[in-house]
PDB file of C-alpha atoms in Angstrom:
ATOM      1  CA  ALA A  21       5.709  12.518  12.284  1.00 69.00           C
ATOM      2  CA  GLN A  22       4.904   8.871  12.112  1.00 75.00           C
ATOM      3  CA  SER A  23       6.989   5.826  11.306  1.00 84.00           C
ATOM      4  CA  VAL A  24       6.676   2.075  11.159  1.00 90.00           C
ATOM      5  CA  THR A  25       9.320  -0.557  11.798  1.00 94.00           C
ATOM      6  CA  GLN A  26       8.855  -4.152  10.783  1.00 95.00           C
ATOM      7  CA  LEU A  27      11.459  -5.951  12.790  1.00 93.00           C
ATOM      8  CA  ASP A  28      11.974  -8.906  10.493  1.00 94.00           C
ATOM      9  CA  SER A  29      12.529  -8.635   6.763  1.00 92.00           C
ATOM     10  CA  HIS A  30      12.056 -12.405   6.352  1.00 94.00           C
ATOM     11  CA  VAL A  31      10.158 -14.964   8.425  1.00 97.00           C
ATOM     12  CA  SER A  32      10.120 -18.661   7.658  1.00 97.00           C
ATOM     13  CA  VAL A  33       7.667 -21.090   9.270  1.00 97.00           C
ATOM     14  CA  SER A  34       6.492 -24.614   8.635  1.00 97.00           C
ATOM     15  CA  GLU A  35       2.986 -25.255   7.449  1.00 97.00           C
ATOM     16  CA  GLY A  36       0.640 -25.687  10.398  1.00 97.00           C
ATOM     17  CA  THR A  37       2.808 -23.741  12.851  1.00 97.00           C
ATOM     18  CA  PRO A  38       2.017 -20.280  14.256  1.00 98.00           C
ATOM     19  CA  VAL A  39       2.924 -17.080  12.472  1.00 98.00           C
ATOM     20  CA  LEU A  40       4.184 -13.924  14.181  1.00 98.00           C
ATOM     21  CA  LEU A  41       5.057 -10.837  12.154  1.00 98.00           C
ATOM     22  CA  ARG A  42       6.278  -7.976  14.298  1.00 98.00           C
ATOM     23  CA  CYS A  43       5.497  -4.308  13.865  1.00 97.00           C
ATOM     24  CA  ASN A  44       6.326  -1.278  15.979  1.00 96.00           C
ATOM     25  CA  TYR A  45       5.114   2.208  15.229  1.00 92.00           C
ATOM     26  CA  SER A  46       5.508   5.769  16.335  1.00 88.00           C
ATOM     27  CA  SER A  47       2.879   8.419  15.901  1.00 79.00           C
ATOM     28  CA  SER A  48       2.233  11.809  17.364  1.00 72.00           C
ATOM     29  CA  TYR A  49      -1.455  11.171  17.714  1.00 74.00           C
ATOM     30  CA  SER A  50      -3.758   8.197  18.100  1.00 75.00           C
ATOM     31  CA  PRO A  51      -3.028   6.228  14.980  1.00 82.00           C
ATOM     32  CA  SER A  52      -4.949   3.914  12.754  1.00 84.00           C
ATOM     33  CA  LEU A  53      -2.979   0.780  11.985  1.00 89.00           C
ATOM     34  CA  PHE A  54      -3.286  -1.661   9.142  1.00 90.00           C
ATOM     35  CA  TRP A  55      -1.796  -4.852   7.846  1.00 94.00           C
ATOM     36  CA  TYR A  56      -1.711  -5.417   4.099  1.00 91.00           C
ATOM     37  CA  VAL A  57      -0.638  -8.512   2.220  1.00 91.00           C
ATOM     38  CA  GLN A  58       0.876  -8.580  -1.242  1.00 84.00           C
ATOM     39  CA  HIS A  59       1.117 -11.828  -3.134  1.00 82.00           C
ATOM     40  CA  PRO A  60       3.594 -12.064  -6.027  1.00 76.00           C
ATOM     41  CA  ASN A  61       2.532  -9.955  -8.986  1.00 63.00           C
ATOM     42  CA  LYS A  62      -0.633  -8.899  -7.185  1.00 68.00           C
ATOM     43  CA  GLY A  63      -1.847  -5.690  -5.630  1.00 70.00           C
ATOM     44  CA  LEU A  64      -2.103  -4.990  -1.950  1.00 80.00           C
ATOM     45  CA  GLN A  65      -4.971  -6.535  -0.029  1.00 84.00           C
ATOM     46  CA  LEU A  66      -6.188  -5.267   3.313  1.00 85.00           C
ATOM     47  CA  LEU A  67      -5.924  -7.952   5.993  1.00 92.00           C
ATOM     48  CA  LEU A  68      -7.182  -5.985   8.950  1.00 91.00           C
ATOM     49  CA  LYS A  69      -7.255  -2.537  10.493  1.00 87.00           C
ATOM     50  CA  TYR A  70      -7.317  -0.963  13.928  1.00 88.00           C
ATOM     51  CA  THR A  71      -9.140   2.329  14.371  1.00 80.00           C
ATOM     52  CA  SER A  72      -9.407   2.870  18.160  1.00 75.00           C
ATOM     53  CA  ALA A  73     -12.114   0.302  18.794  1.00 75.00           C
ATOM     54  CA  ALA A  74     -11.255  -3.148  20.179  1.00 84.00           C
ATOM     55  CA  THR A  75      -7.517  -3.640  20.639  1.00 90.00           C
ATOM     56  CA  LEU A  76      -7.636  -7.199  19.307  1.00 94.00           C
ATOM     57  CA  VAL A  77      -8.533  -7.037  15.649  1.00 93.00           C
ATOM     58  CA  LYS A  78      -9.569 -10.035  13.603  1.00 94.00           C
ATOM     59  CA  GLY A  79      -8.972 -10.005   9.890  1.00 92.00           C
ATOM     60  CA  ILE A  80      -9.366 -12.219   6.892  1.00 90.00           C
ATOM     61  CA  ASN A  81      -7.808 -15.640   6.395  1.00 93.00           C
ATOM     62  CA  GLY A  82      -7.489 -16.280  10.122  1.00 96.00           C
ATOM     63  CA  PHE A  83      -5.103 -13.434  10.838  1.00 97.00           C
ATOM     64  CA  GLU A  84      -5.398 -11.161  13.836  1.00 97.00           C
ATOM     65  CA  ALA A  85      -3.392  -8.352  15.394  1.00 97.00           C
ATOM     66  CA  GLU A  86      -3.300  -6.779  18.829  1.00 95.00           C
ATOM     67  CA  PHE A  87      -2.794  -3.076  19.369  1.00 93.00           C
ATOM     68  CA  LYS A  88      -0.597  -2.498  22.432  1.00 93.00           C
ATOM     69  CA  LYS A  89      -0.233   1.184  23.121  1.00 89.00           C
ATOM     70  CA  SER A  90       2.242   0.710  25.977  1.00 91.00           C
ATOM     71  CA  GLU A  91       4.557  -1.211  23.673  1.00 93.00           C
ATOM     72  CA  THR A  92       3.695   0.783  20.523  1.00 93.00           C
ATOM     73  CA  SER A  93       3.256  -2.527  18.777  1.00 95.00           C
ATOM     74  CA  PHE A  94       0.777  -4.053  16.365  1.00 96.00           C
ATOM     75  CA  HIS A  95       2.030  -7.578  15.748  1.00 97.00           C
ATOM     76  CA  LEU A  96       0.255  -9.834  13.256  1.00 98.00           C
ATOM     77  CA  THR A  97      -0.434 -13.439  14.204  1.00 98.00           C
ATOM     78  CA  LYS A  98      -2.058 -16.559  12.849  1.00 98.00           C
ATOM     79  CA  PRO A  99      -2.386 -19.823  14.786  1.00 97.00           C
ATOM     80  CA  SER A 100      -1.576 -22.120  11.874  1.00 97.00           C
ATOM     81  CA  ALA A 101       0.231 -21.176   8.686  1.00 97.00           C
ATOM     82  CA  HIS A 102      -0.980 -22.309   5.304  1.00 96.00           C
ATOM     83  CA  MET A 103       1.079 -22.549   2.146  1.00 96.00           C
ATOM     84  CA  SER A 104      -1.091 -19.863   0.568  1.00 95.00           C
ATOM     85  CA  ASP A 105      -0.002 -17.414   3.284  1.00 96.00           C
ATOM     86  CA  ALA A 106       3.411 -17.073   1.671  1.00 96.00           C
ATOM     87  CA  ALA A 107       3.572 -13.419   0.634  1.00 94.00           C
ATOM     88  CA  GLU A 108       4.904 -10.003   1.579  1.00 91.00           C
ATOM     89  CA  TYR A 109       3.213  -8.322   4.530  1.00 95.00           C
ATOM     90  CA  PHE A 110       3.181  -4.611   5.216  1.00 92.00           C
ATOM     91  CA  CYS A 111       2.375  -2.901   8.488  1.00 94.00           C
ATOM     92  CA  VAL A 112       0.988   0.561   7.888  1.00 90.00           C
ATOM     93  CA  VAL A 113       0.172   3.521  10.112  1.00 86.00           C
ATOM     94  CA  SER A 114      -2.113   6.415   9.405  1.00 79.00           C
ATOM     95  CA  ASP A 115      -2.529   9.467  11.554  1.00 66.00           C
ATOM     96  CA  LEU A 116      -6.173  10.475  11.314  1.00 55.00           C
ATOM     97  CA  ARG A 117      -5.171  14.089  11.728  1.00 53.00           C
ATOM     98  CA  ASN A 118      -2.872  13.789   8.749  1.00 50.00           C
ATOM     99  CA  ALA A 119      -4.389  15.687   5.876  1.00 45.00           C
ATOM    100  CA  GLY A 120      -5.221  13.338   3.048  1.00 46.00           C
ATOM    101  CA  ASN A 121      -4.987  10.226   5.207  1.00 50.00           C
ATOM    102  CA  MET A 122      -1.566   9.347   3.891  1.00 61.00           C
ATOM    103  CA  LEU A 123      -0.234   6.034   4.941  1.00 70.00           C
ATOM    104  CA  THR A 124       3.272   5.305   6.149  1.00 80.00           C
ATOM    105  CA  PHE A 125       4.452   1.829   5.233  1.00 83.00           C
ATOM    106  CA  GLY A 126       6.832  -0.429   7.068  1.00 89.00           C
ATOM    107  CA  GLY A 127       9.608  -2.063   5.120  1.00 86.00           C
ATOM    108  CA  GLY A 128       7.678  -5.281   4.649  1.00 90.00           C
ATOM    109  CA  THR A 129       8.173  -8.822   5.911  1.00 94.00           C
ATOM    110  CA  ARG A 130       8.417 -11.695   3.496  1.00 93.00           C
ATOM    111  CA  LEU A 131       6.717 -14.765   4.929  1.00 96.00           C
ATOM    112  CA  MET A 132       7.864 -18.117   3.647  1.00 96.00           C
ATOM    113  CA  VAL A 133       5.923 -21.267   4.482  1.00 97.00           C
ATOM    114  CA  LYS A 134       7.677 -24.602   4.279  1.00 96.00           C
ATOM    115  CA  PRO A 135       5.750 -27.798   3.632  1.00 94.00           C
TER     116      PRO A 135
ATOM    117  CA  GLY B   3     -14.838  -5.180  -0.671  1.00 59.00           C
ATOM    118  CA  ALA B   4     -14.264  -2.164  -2.826  1.00 66.00           C
ATOM    119  CA  VAL B   5     -12.526  -2.658  -6.154  1.00 85.00           C
ATOM    120  CA  VAL B   6      -9.830  -0.546  -7.721  1.00 90.00           C
ATOM    121  CA  SER B   7      -8.489  -1.397 -11.144  1.00 92.00           C
ATOM    122  CA  GLN B   8      -5.360  -0.354 -12.990  1.00 94.00           C
ATOM    123  CA  HIS B   9      -4.625  -0.461 -16.662  1.00 95.00           C
ATOM    124  CA  PRO B  10      -2.395  -1.674 -18.120  1.00 94.00           C
ATOM    125  CA  SER B  11      -1.151  -4.367 -15.765  1.00 90.00           C
ATOM    126  CA  ARG B  12       2.243  -4.316 -17.431  1.00 92.00           C
ATOM    127  CA  VAL B  13       3.857  -2.234 -20.127  1.00 95.00           C
ATOM    128  CA  ILE B  14       7.159  -2.261 -21.937  1.00 94.00           C
ATOM    129  CA  CYS B  15       8.250   0.887 -23.702  1.00 94.00           C
ATOM    130  CA  LYS B  16      11.294   2.413 -25.325  1.00 95.00           C
ATOM    131  CA  SER B  17      13.358   5.028 -23.596  1.00 95.00           C
ATOM    132  CA  GLY B  18      12.089   8.526 -24.344  1.00 95.00           C
ATOM    133  CA  THR B  19       8.446   7.599 -24.840  1.00 96.00           C
ATOM    134  CA  SER B  20       5.578   8.444 -22.510  1.00 96.00           C
ATOM    135  CA  VAL B  21       3.354   5.948 -20.755  1.00 97.00           C
ATOM    136  CA  LYS B  22      -0.067   6.538 -19.249  1.00 97.00           C
ATOM    137  CA  ILE B  23      -1.401   4.409 -16.387  1.00 97.00           C
ATOM    138  CA  GLU B  24      -5.066   4.521 -15.400  1.00 97.00           C
ATOM    139  CA  CYS B  25      -6.492   3.958 -11.948  1.00 96.00           C
ATOM    140  CA  ARG B  26     -10.230   3.460 -11.551  1.00 95.00           C
ATOM    141  CA  SER B  27     -12.436   2.989  -8.519  1.00 94.00           C
ATOM    142  CA  LEU B  28     -15.105   0.655  -9.836  1.00 92.00           C
ATOM    143  CA  ASP B  29     -17.815   0.745  -7.204  1.00 89.00           C
ATOM    144  CA  PHE B  30     -17.315   3.964  -5.282  1.00 90.00           C
ATOM    145  CA  GLN B  31     -16.407   7.571  -5.891  1.00 91.00           C
ATOM    146  CA  ALA B  32     -12.997   8.690  -4.742  1.00 90.00           C
ATOM    147  CA  THR B  33     -12.191  12.345  -4.246  1.00 88.00           C
ATOM    148  CA  THR B  34      -8.680  11.340  -3.297  1.00 89.00           C
ATOM    149  CA  MET B  35      -6.409   8.808  -4.916  1.00 91.00           C
ATOM    150  CA  PHE B  36      -2.767   8.071  -4.261  1.00 91.00           C
ATOM    151  CA  TRP B  37       0.087   6.932  -6.445  1.00 93.00           C
ATOM    152  CA  TYR B  38       2.843   4.745  -5.057  1.00 91.00           C
ATOM    153  CA  ARG B  39       6.000   3.317  -6.491  1.00 91.00           C
ATOM    154  CA  GLN B  40       7.549   0.081  -5.372  1.00 82.00           C
ATOM    155  CA  PHE B  41      11.189  -0.669  -5.984  1.00 73.00           C
ATOM    156  CA  PRO B  42      12.384  -4.274  -6.034  1.00 68.00           C
ATOM    157  CA  LYS B  43      12.601  -5.733  -2.534  1.00 59.00           C
ATOM    158  CA  LYS B  44      11.508  -2.402  -1.105  1.00 63.00           C
ATOM    159  CA  SER B  45       8.424  -0.984   0.495  1.00 68.00           C
ATOM    160  CA  LEU B  46       5.997   1.324  -1.198  1.00 77.00           C
ATOM    161  CA  MET B  47       6.911   4.936  -1.638  1.00 82.00           C
ATOM    162  CA  LEU B  48       4.187   7.525  -1.872  1.00 84.00           C
ATOM    163  CA  MET B  49       4.697   9.635  -4.975  1.00 90.00           C
ATOM    164  CA  ALA B  50       1.722  11.950  -4.939  1.00 90.00           C
ATOM    165  CA  THR B  51      -1.790  12.577  -3.746  1.00 89.00           C
ATOM    166  CA  SER B  52      -4.316  13.049  -6.503  1.00 89.00           C
ATOM    167  CA  ASN B  53      -7.331  15.229  -5.760  1.00 87.00           C
ATOM    168  CA  GLU B  54     -10.327  15.336  -8.058  1.00 87.00           C
ATOM    169  CA  GLY B  55     -10.603  18.668  -9.800  1.00 85.00           C
ATOM    170  CA  SER B  56      -7.376  20.130  -8.462  1.00 86.00           C
ATOM    171  CA  LYS B  57      -3.647  19.783  -8.831  1.00 88.00           C
ATOM    172  CA  ALA B  58      -1.899  16.783  -7.362  1.00 91.00           C
ATOM    173  CA  THR B  59       0.317  17.136  -4.336  1.00 89.00           C
ATOM    174  CA  TYR B  60       3.743  15.637  -4.910  1.00 91.00           C
ATOM    175  CA  GLU B  61       6.059  14.215  -2.310  1.00 86.00           C
ATOM    176  CA  GLN B  62       9.520  15.655  -1.897  1.00 85.00           C
ATOM    177  CA  GLY B  63      11.895  14.414  -4.550  1.00 89.00           C
ATOM    178  CA  VAL B  64       9.196  13.430  -7.050  1.00 92.00           C
ATOM    179  CA  GLU B  65       9.381  15.396 -10.296  1.00 93.00           C
ATOM    180  CA  LYS B  66       5.927  16.710 -11.093  1.00 92.00           C
ATOM    181  CA  ASP B  67       6.824  17.440 -14.709  1.00 94.00           C
ATOM    182  CA  LYS B  68       7.942  13.882 -15.209  1.00 96.00           C
ATOM    183  CA  PHE B  69       5.086  12.164 -13.423  1.00 96.00           C
ATOM    184  CA  LEU B  70       1.939  13.924 -14.596  1.00 96.00           C
ATOM    185  CA  ILE B  71      -1.182  13.191 -12.618  1.00 94.00           C
ATOM    186  CA  ASN B  72      -4.711  13.967 -13.718  1.00 91.00           C
ATOM    187  CA  HIS B  73      -7.793  13.268 -11.617  1.00 90.00           C
ATOM    188  CA  ALA B  74     -10.514  14.381 -13.967  1.00 83.00           C
ATOM    189  CA  SER B  75     -13.402  12.452 -12.446  1.00 91.00           C
ATOM    190  CA  LEU B  76     -14.382  10.871  -9.155  1.00 92.00           C
ATOM    191  CA  THR B  77     -13.554   7.412 -10.458  1.00 94.00           C
ATOM    192  CA  LEU B  78     -10.451   7.948 -12.571  1.00 95.00           C
ATOM    193  CA  SER B  79      -6.922   9.152 -11.961  1.00 95.00           C
ATOM    194  CA  THR B  80      -4.116   8.843 -14.486  1.00 96.00           C
ATOM    195  CA  LEU B  81      -0.365   8.856 -14.079  1.00 97.00           C
ATOM    196  CA  THR B  82       1.709   9.673 -17.134  1.00 97.00           C
ATOM    197  CA  VAL B  83       5.408   8.923 -17.036  1.00 97.00           C
ATOM    198  CA  THR B  84       6.857  11.358 -19.551  1.00 96.00           C
ATOM    199  CA  SER B  85      10.066  10.699 -21.457  1.00 96.00           C
ATOM    200  CA  ALA B  86      10.559   7.463 -19.623  1.00 96.00           C
ATOM    201  CA  HIS B  87      14.047   6.174 -18.901  1.00 95.00           C
ATOM    202  CA  PRO B  88      15.248   2.785 -17.660  1.00 94.00           C
ATOM    203  CA  GLU B  89      15.487   4.086 -14.100  1.00 93.00           C
ATOM    204  CA  ASP B  90      11.731   4.686 -14.201  1.00 94.00           C
ATOM    205  CA  SER B  91      11.186   0.947 -14.490  1.00 93.00           C
ATOM    206  CA  SER B  92       9.222  -0.017 -11.430  1.00 91.00           C
ATOM    207  CA  PHE B  93       5.931  -1.249 -10.050  1.00 89.00           C
ATOM    208  CA  TYR B  94       3.390   1.545  -9.800  1.00 93.00           C
ATOM    209  CA  ILE B  95       0.397   1.125  -7.510  1.00 92.00           C
ATOM    210  CA  CYS B  96      -2.557   3.414  -7.051  1.00 93.00           C
ATOM    211  CA  SER B  97      -5.065   3.508  -4.268  1.00 91.00           C
ATOM    212  CA  ALA B  98      -8.426   5.148  -3.834  1.00 90.00           C
ATOM    213  CA  LEU B  99      -9.735   6.563  -0.614  1.00 85.00           C
ATOM    214  CA  ARG B 100     -13.224   5.429   0.265  1.00 83.00           C
ATOM    215  CA  GLN B 101     -15.007   7.711   2.677  1.00 79.00           C
ATOM    216  CA  GLY B 102     -18.059   6.562   4.541  1.00 74.00           C
ATOM    217  CA  GLY B 103     -19.326   7.882   7.836  1.00 68.00           C
ATOM    218  CA  SER B 104     -16.462   8.246  10.271  1.00 62.00           C
ATOM    219  CA  GLN B 105     -14.206   5.753   8.567  1.00 65.00           C
ATOM    220  CA  GLU B 106     -11.915   6.051   5.612  1.00 70.00           C
ATOM    221  CA  THR B 107     -10.109   3.176   4.004  1.00 76.00           C
ATOM    222  CA  GLN B 108      -7.665   3.015   1.148  1.00 78.00           C
ATOM    223  CA  TYR B 109      -8.207   0.355  -1.460  1.00 85.00           C
ATOM    224  CA  PHE B 110      -5.310  -0.554  -3.673  1.00 87.00           C
ATOM    225  CA  GLY B 111      -5.155  -1.363  -7.326  1.00 89.00           C
ATOM    226  CA  PRO B 112      -3.318  -4.445  -8.576  1.00 85.00           C
ATOM    227  CA  GLY B 113      -0.375  -2.399  -9.791  1.00 89.00           C
ATOM    228  CA  THR B 114       1.275  -1.713 -13.133  1.00 92.00           C
ATOM    229  CA  ARG B 115       4.705  -3.047 -13.922  1.00 91.00           C
ATOM    230  CA  LEU B 116       6.632  -0.665 -16.152  1.00 94.00           C
ATOM    231  CA  LEU B 117       9.754  -1.738 -17.979  1.00 94.00           C
ATOM    232  CA  VAL B 118      11.640   0.888 -19.933  1.00 95.00           C
ATOM    233  CA  LEU B 119      14.149  -0.440 -22.404  1.00 95.00           C
TER     234      LEU B 119
END
Protein backbone atom coordinates (compact mmCIF):
# COMPACT_ATOMS: atom_id res chain seq x y z
CA ALA A 1 0.00 0.00 0.00
CA GLN A 2 1.12 3.52 -0.61
CA SER A 3 0.15 6.82 0.95
CA VAL A 4 1.07 10.46 0.78
CA THR A 5 0.94 13.08 3.52
CA GLN A 6 1.17 16.76 2.79
CA LEU A 7 2.00 18.25 6.13
CA ASP A 8 0.53 21.68 5.58
CA SER A 9 -2.93 22.32 4.20
CA HIS A 10 -2.15 26.04 3.77
CA VAL A 11 1.13 27.89 3.27
CA SER A 12 1.39 31.65 3.04
CA VAL A 13 4.52 33.45 1.82
CA SER A 14 5.41 36.92 0.65
CA GLU A 15 6.28 37.54 -2.94
CA GLY A 16 10.01 37.10 -3.50
CA THR A 17 10.54 34.82 -0.50
CA PRO A 18 11.28 31.07 -0.66
CA VAL A 19 8.58 28.45 -0.91
CA LEU A 20 8.64 25.09 0.88
CA LEU A 21 5.78 22.63 0.49
CA ARG A 22 6.29 19.46 2.47
CA CYS A 23 5.44 15.94 1.40
CA ASN A 24 6.08 12.58 3.02
CA TYR A 25 5.22 9.28 1.43
CA SER A 26 5.10 5.60 2.15
CA SER A 27 5.40 2.92 -0.47
CA SER A 28 6.13 -0.75 -0.47
CA TYR A 29 8.39 -0.50 -3.47
CA SER A 30 10.55 2.12 -5.13
CA PRO A 31 8.04 4.80 -5.95
CA SER A 32 7.67 7.41 -8.61
CA LEU A 33 6.81 10.78 -7.13
CA PHE A 34 5.16 13.78 -8.68
CA TRP A 35 4.10 17.29 -7.88
CA TYR A 36 1.05 18.71 -9.63
CA VAL A 37 -0.31 22.23 -9.48
CA GLN A 38 -3.94 23.21 -9.87
CA HIS A 39 -4.87 26.81 -10.44
CA PRO A 40 -8.45 27.90 -9.71
CA ASN A 41 -10.91 26.45 -12.20
CA LYS A 42 -8.10 24.77 -14.10
CA GLY A 43 -6.97 21.20 -14.54
CA LEU A 44 -3.93 19.66 -12.98
CA GLN A 45 -0.54 20.49 -14.44
CA LEU A 46 2.56 18.39 -13.91
CA LEU A 47 5.31 20.40 -12.23
CA LEU A 48 7.94 17.72 -11.95
CA LYS A 49 8.45 14.01 -11.42
CA TYR A 50 10.98 11.69 -9.85
CA THR A 51 11.46 8.25 -11.37
CA SER A 52 14.64 6.83 -9.75
CA ALA A 53 17.11 8.97 -11.66
CA ALA A 54 18.67 12.06 -10.07
CA THR A 55 17.34 12.72 -6.57
CA LEU A 56 17.13 16.47 -7.17
CA VAL A 57 14.47 17.09 -9.76
CA LYS A 58 13.97 20.39 -11.53
CA GLY A 59 10.56 21.26 -12.85
CA ILE A 60 8.77 24.07 -14.56
CA ASN A 61 8.41 27.62 -13.29
CA GLY A 62 11.52 27.41 -11.14
CA PHE A 63 10.28 24.67 -8.85
CA GLU A 64 12.39 21.75 -7.74
CA ALA A 65 12.04 18.82 -5.36
CA GLU A 66 14.50 16.51 -3.66
CA PHE A 67 13.83 12.84 -3.13
CA LYS A 68 15.18 11.74 0.26
CA LYS A 69 14.70 8.04 0.74
CA SER A 70 15.99 8.03 4.33
CA GLU A 71 13.38 10.61 5.29
CA THR A 72 10.69 9.33 2.89
CA SER A 73 10.23 12.91 1.80
CA PHE A 74 9.79 14.75 -1.47
CA HIS A 75 9.50 18.41 -0.52
CA LEU A 76 8.82 21.03 -3.18
CA THR A 77 10.81 24.26 -3.14
CA LYS A 78 11.21 27.47 -5.07
CA PRO A 79 13.78 30.17 -4.24
CA SER A 80 11.48 33.13 -4.87
CA ALA A 81 7.70 33.09 -4.92
CA HIS A 82 5.73 34.87 -7.59
CA MET A 83 2.13 35.99 -7.35
CA SER A 84 1.23 33.58 -10.14
CA ASP A 85 2.39 30.66 -7.97
CA ALA A 86 -0.72 30.97 -5.82
CA ALA A 87 -2.54 27.68 -6.37
CA GLU A 88 -3.21 24.25 -4.91
CA TYR A 89 -0.31 21.81 -5.00
CA PHE A 90 -0.60 18.05 -4.87
CA CYS A 91 2.13 15.57 -4.03
CA VAL A 92 1.48 12.25 -5.70
CA VAL A 93 3.04 8.80 -5.45
CA SER A 94 2.88 5.98 -7.92
CA ASP A 95 4.16 2.49 -7.36
CA LEU A 96 5.50 1.28 -10.69
CA ARG A 97 4.50 -2.24 -9.79
CA ASN A 98 0.94 -1.08 -9.26
CA ALA A 99 -1.17 -2.38 -12.08
CA GLY A 100 -2.57 0.48 -14.09
CA ASN A 101 -0.14 3.02 -12.67
CA MET A 102 -2.71 4.44 -10.31
CA LEU A 103 -1.69 7.52 -8.48
CA THR A 104 -2.23 8.22 -4.80
CA PHE A 105 -2.75 11.90 -4.06
CA GLY A 106 -1.84 13.85 -0.98
CA GLY A 107 -4.44 16.10 0.54
CA GLY A 108 -3.12 19.18 -1.21
CA THR A 109 -1.47 22.36 0.01
CA ARG A 110 -2.92 25.72 -0.83
CA LEU A 111 -0.16 28.24 -1.45
CA MET A 112 -1.00 31.87 -0.93
CA VAL A 113 1.41 34.59 -2.05
CA LYS A 114 1.17 38.00 -0.47
CA PRO A 115 2.33 41.10 -2.31
CA GLY B 1 3.44 18.56 -23.39
CA ALA B 2 0.63 16.17 -24.10
CA VAL B 3 -2.89 17.55 -24.21
CA VAL B 4 -6.03 16.07 -22.75
CA SER B 5 -9.36 17.79 -23.24
CA GLN B 6 -12.69 17.45 -21.49
CA HIS B 7 -16.10 18.45 -22.66
CA PRO B 8 -18.13 20.14 -21.39
CA SER B 9 -16.12 22.31 -19.01
CA ARG B 10 -19.20 22.90 -16.89
CA VAL B 11 -22.74 21.63 -16.92
CA ILE B 12 -25.87 22.33 -14.95
CA CYS B 13 -28.64 19.77 -15.03
CA LYS B 14 -31.85 18.90 -13.26
CA SER B 15 -32.04 16.12 -10.74
CA GLY B 16 -32.88 12.80 -12.38
CA THR B 17 -31.29 13.54 -15.74
CA SER B 18 -28.13 11.96 -17.12
CA VAL B 19 -24.97 13.80 -18.06
CA LYS B 20 -22.17 12.62 -20.32
CA ILE B 21 -18.61 13.92 -19.96
CA GLU B 22 -16.01 13.30 -22.66
CA CYS B 23 -12.28 12.94 -22.16
CA ARG B 24 -10.00 13.04 -25.18
CA SER B 25 -6.26 12.63 -25.58
CA LEU B 26 -5.50 14.99 -28.43
CA ASP B 27 -1.99 14.08 -29.49
CA PHE B 28 -1.39 10.56 -28.26
CA GLN B 29 -3.20 7.27 -27.94
CA ALA B 30 -4.18 6.18 -24.47
CA THR B 31 -5.03 2.59 -23.70
CA THR B 32 -5.72 3.61 -20.14
CA MET B 33 -7.59 6.62 -18.84
CA PHE B 34 -8.65 7.47 -15.32
CA TRP B 35 -11.61 9.30 -13.87
CA TYR B 36 -11.28 11.31 -10.69
CA ARG B 37 -13.69 13.27 -8.59
CA GLN B 38 -12.74 16.27 -6.54
CA PHE B 39 -14.86 17.42 -3.64
CA PRO B 40 -14.63 21.03 -2.46
CA LYS B 41 -11.45 21.65 -0.47
CA LYS B 42 -10.51 18.01 -0.87
CA SER B 43 -8.00 16.02 -2.82
CA LEU B 44 -8.77 13.99 -5.88
CA MET B 45 -10.45 10.65 -5.48
CA LEU B 46 -9.93 7.99 -8.08
CA MET B 47 -13.28 6.69 -9.27
CA ALA B 48 -12.35 4.21 -11.95
CA THR B 49 -9.77 3.05 -14.44
CA SER B 50 -10.96 3.03 -18.01
CA ASN B 51 -9.37 0.51 -20.37
CA GLU B 52 -9.85 0.71 -24.11
CA GLY B 53 -11.97 -2.15 -25.37
CA SER B 54 -12.78 -3.62 -21.98
CA LYS B 55 -14.84 -2.91 -18.91
CA ALA B 56 -13.75 -0.20 -16.52
CA THR B 57 -12.39 -1.07 -13.12
CA TYR B 58 -14.19 0.78 -10.36
CA GLU B 59 -12.81 1.74 -6.99
CA GLN B 60 -14.50 0.52 -3.85
CA GLY B 61 -17.60 2.52 -3.04
CA VAL B 62 -18.13 3.84 -6.58
CA GLU B 63 -21.41 2.69 -8.11
CA LYS B 64 -20.70 1.34 -11.57
CA ASP B 65 -24.34 1.53 -12.61
CA LYS B 66 -24.46 5.18 -11.72
CA PHE B 67 -21.16 6.22 -13.23
CA LEU B 68 -21.02 4.53 -16.63
CA ILE B 69 -17.65 4.55 -18.32
CA ASN B 70 -17.03 3.77 -21.97
CA HIS B 71 -13.59 3.73 -23.57
CA ALA B 72 -14.49 2.98 -27.15
CA SER B 73 -11.34 4.28 -28.81
CA LEU B 74 -7.72 4.98 -27.96
CA THR B 75 -8.40 8.70 -27.72
CA LEU B 76 -11.82 8.90 -26.10
CA SER B 77 -13.32 7.87 -22.79
CA THR B 78 -16.74 8.97 -21.59
CA LEU B 79 -18.24 9.15 -18.13
CA THR B 80 -22.02 9.22 -17.88
CA VAL B 81 -23.57 10.22 -14.58
CA THR B 82 -26.97 8.55 -14.69
CA SER B 83 -29.99 9.87 -12.81
CA ALA B 84 -27.92 12.63 -11.32
CA HIS B 85 -28.72 13.98 -7.88
CA PRO B 86 -27.46 17.08 -6.06
CA GLU B 87 -24.90 15.02 -4.15
CA ASP B 88 -23.29 14.17 -7.49
CA SER B 89 -22.37 17.82 -7.93
CA SER B 90 -18.61 17.89 -8.07
CA PHE B 91 -15.55 18.52 -10.19
CA TYR B 92 -14.76 15.55 -12.40
CA ILE B 93 -11.27 15.20 -13.85
CA CYS B 94 -9.98 12.64 -16.30
CA SER B 95 -6.44 11.72 -17.10
CA ALA B 96 -4.82 9.76 -19.88
CA LEU B 97 -1.82 7.55 -19.50
CA ARG B 98 0.90 8.18 -22.03
CA GLN B 99 3.26 5.27 -22.50
CA GLY B 100 6.59 5.72 -24.17
CA GLY B 101 9.66 3.58 -23.71
CA SER B 102 10.21 2.89 -20.03
CA GLN B 103 8.27 5.87 -18.80
CA GLU B 104 4.60 6.44 -18.28
CA THR B 105 3.05 9.74 -17.37
CA GLN B 106 -0.51 10.75 -16.66
CA TYR B 107 -1.79 13.88 -18.29
CA PHE B 108 -4.85 15.50 -16.83
CA GLY B 109 -7.80 17.14 -18.46
CA PRO B 110 -9.01 20.56 -17.33
CA GLY B 111 -11.96 19.08 -15.48
CA THR B 112 -15.74 19.31 -15.73
CA ARG B 113 -17.76 21.06 -13.08
CA LEU B 114 -21.15 19.41 -12.63
CA LEU B 115 -23.95 21.11 -10.77
CA VAL B 116 -27.14 19.16 -10.22
CA LEU B 117 -30.13 21.22 -9.20
